[in-house]
Amino acid sequence: MSPVLAVAGYSLDYVTREGTQRVLEDVTLAIAPGEVLGLVGESGSGKTSLAWAIMRHLPGNAREAAGGSLRLGDVDLRAASARALETIRGRRMSMVFQDPSTALNPTLSIGRQVSEVLVRHRGLSEKDAWQAATEALAHVDLRDPAGLMKRYPHEASGGEKQRVVIATAFACRPELIVFDEPTTALDVITGARILELFGRLRAETGVSALYISHDLALVARVADRVAILEKGRIVEEAPADRIFTAPAHPYTRRLVAAVPRPEQRLVTDQVRPRELLRGEGIAVRYRRKRLFRLAPPPATDHVTLDIRRGEILGIVGESGSGKSSIARALTGLADYEGDIALDGRRIGSVKDMDRTYRKAVQIVFQHPDSSLNPRQTVGDILARPLRLYGGDVATIPALLDEVRLPAAYARRYPHQLSGGEKQRVAIARAFAAKPDLVICDEITAPLDVSVQASVVELLLRLREANGTAYLFITHDLNLVRQVAHRIVVMRQGEIVDLLDMEMLRRGEIHSYTRELIAASPTPVG
Amino acid sequence: MTLAWLLRRFFTVLYTLLVVSVLVFGLTQILPADAAVTLLGENATPAALAAVRERLGLGDPAWLQYWHWLSALLQGDFGTSMRTSQPVGPAMFTALGRSLLLGGASLVVMLVIAVPLGMWAALRRGKAADLMSSLVSYLGVSFPEFVTATLLLIVVADYFQLLPATGYVPPGEDLADSIRHLILPVVTVSLIMVAHVSRMVRSETIDVLNSDYIRAARLKGLPPRTVLLRHVLRNALLPTVTIVALDVGYLLGGIIVVEEIFAIPGIGRALIVAITSRDLPSIQAGAVIMAATYAVANTLADIAYVLIDRRIRYD
């Protein structure tokens, strides 16, 4: 059978001020009818550029090399006129985006945005299209589709919005759908439900799909075949069930090795139950009660937890579960109710957090881009905690060496560093104070898997050398199962589960934890 | 937008105006003008002056004078002009009507030109059309209205004699002539705002064009026209409404200058006449009316904002 999508010898350049940059090099791939091809690559590998090339929506500075071809069935997409493409897009091929909160127009009703495709491509009247769109929403398991049609995007949850986007993509029964990281912006459980939905729609419609993601474990579950993209080249293409068991290319092997496997513990020592820090009944509220308004429910509801000396305590939970609010309370970035005790010393409010406390408790934030001052050199950034907490500025080269960065980086500015390097600087800044506890708030989330693995390895080495305890906040259950001594599971501002590895092995876990584990794709094979 | 919000908003406006009334009254108190001297002239006898002061209550403490003024104001009595001995209120409101005509026409003309200009520049970003519109905008911004007005008077009214230079004709009297008299003032007032607002529309449109939902709309196969009118326009206009509301403040200031140059008997001109003749009741009334106009315009802009952006909810 002839393929639905055939890409052959396709190369693409971007013209930038620094010169021409090749983003795709001689890419060849084909997707058979009903097949799902996974495309895996790290950031900058060109995977999204390939999606734009297929959808014929390249940025103005893109230059396609002569010779390569993109075919959708019988159509030569590169030769198609703008007018012809208008009749192909949305009807014969459509796209599902990464972030459903930006993919829907905030000023148009959801119904309008679904039905306009039907008016455009199936020639329905506004009234019939509205009816058909309502049915399409019902078909993706949205509750109260008729009501949802009249709502605006901000009145729907992230999962609902992604279902709306998927319903729109499927509305005209296209031959091909390009998925660009459709679950990355969603919570684990919501994402898992979206994948279930895709599986069902796929079986019903026999659609072909190009499924783009950075998450190898997830793609291996969704796709029939997986193509690995490295710096614009496809280095390996293999059946999905073979990619973990028999990776052929060295790059694929590196990727596979970097995927966290929960059964492989990276931390083997035990910590003695010596309490370092205790939070008792911590509640954080972001808006105060006002004359005409009741106080909102707290972001965390009287949470009690303790961290032992040298321990790695994992906190997992979905977005909005209150895990970052705990970090903000413990560092004094948010006002809190309740008590914090450091080494038995009571800290009743942010005002009590003196230099000793701040030296002992340091934090590394999720986005190094916004947590490092862009106008300071790395040296300036590290000098400040050293001066504040009685360190020696002369130790900056040693500090950089500890996080495996060259001493010459002290003169660089953050924008001259890669994402992983910036996060290392942020870690060095936290360690400059010689803390007892470092709070890691989703610090691996914005990083590629291979970089993530090296940052985790660095953290573990630093802990070994300094005996530092970590409060490791993450949504990645597989990762936290590799490193944490104990895991706190949060939902809607409350702790629902506190478990150690022994309990996890025996399966003595809360039903919600079980649900989270089931929703986190692990490497197959 | 709830009824409670509207009520609260209404009271906020009232409160603002109360503060303005205190400030205006306070300023007229420290103005170097003696109402009795203004009324009777420099050569009045001390006895006559004293009698007038007694009649006007000028010897009363300031708070009592303020109270008398405010309570009269709340009953719609703005006082009697010291210059014309006529009630101030009706004269000021007639003048306000003329100013609103000038201001409203300027706003409409500005929007009709600025919005398409800004969107056009955004769509032709970096091309000749964009550069032309930028040039026009920068020229517009860099000419204050008294320069624009003078240039227009010299070229259009004096040299080519295409339009009347000054004066005001009520639209009810002779519509065509009224419009002919309004063209130059409206062009003067709207030029700076066109420059300002078209830049705003341009940058907003560029942002919206780069957004995911516009990409999504294009990838649905919608024709460019539909994408532009249905998906881009509304989102690009949202911040523009705020800017226009802020520009009302500028508009009020600009109108004072323009009315003076083109001899339009609006509220700006009335205020200038009142200040030069030290006509205290007129000054007070003019200032309070202008402040009220500004407050009302801002409230209307806020309401318009909710009507076009469903994400904003006042509660």
PDB file of C-alpha atoms in Angstrom, chain A residues 32 37 58 78 99 141 240 271 282 284 317 327 374 409 514:
ATOM      1  CA  ALA A  32       1.627   3.743   6.088  1.00  0.00           C
ATOM      2  CA  LEU A  37       5.285   6.903  13.585  1.00  0.00           C
ATOM      3  CA  LEU A  58       7.621  27.349   7.862  1.00  0.00           C
ATOM      4  CA  ARG A  78       5.954  21.357  -1.890  1.00  0.00           C
ATOM      5  CA  ASP A  99      -0.010  23.572  24.783  1.00  0.00           C
ATOM      6  CA  ASP A 141     -15.734  12.076  26.087  1.00  0.00           C
ATOM      7  CA  ALA A 240       8.570   0.540  18.900  1.00  0.00           C
ATOM      8  CA  VAL A 271      19.666   7.566  56.373  1.00  0.00           C
ATOM      9  CA  ILE A 282       2.028  24.529  57.018  1.00  0.00           C
ATOM     10  CA  VAL A 284       0.040  28.977  52.410  1.00  0.00           C
ATOM     11  CA  GLY A 317       1.964  15.769  42.691  1.00  0.00           C
ATOM     12  CA  ALA A 327       9.065  25.133  48.770  1.00  0.00           C
ATOM     13  CA  PRO A 374      21.129  38.115  33.088  1.00  0.00           C
ATOM     14  CA  TYR A 409      32.955  30.280  33.067  1.00  0.00           C
ATOM     15  CA  ARG A 514      -1.281   3.796  42.294  1.00  0.00           C
TER      16      ARG A 514
END
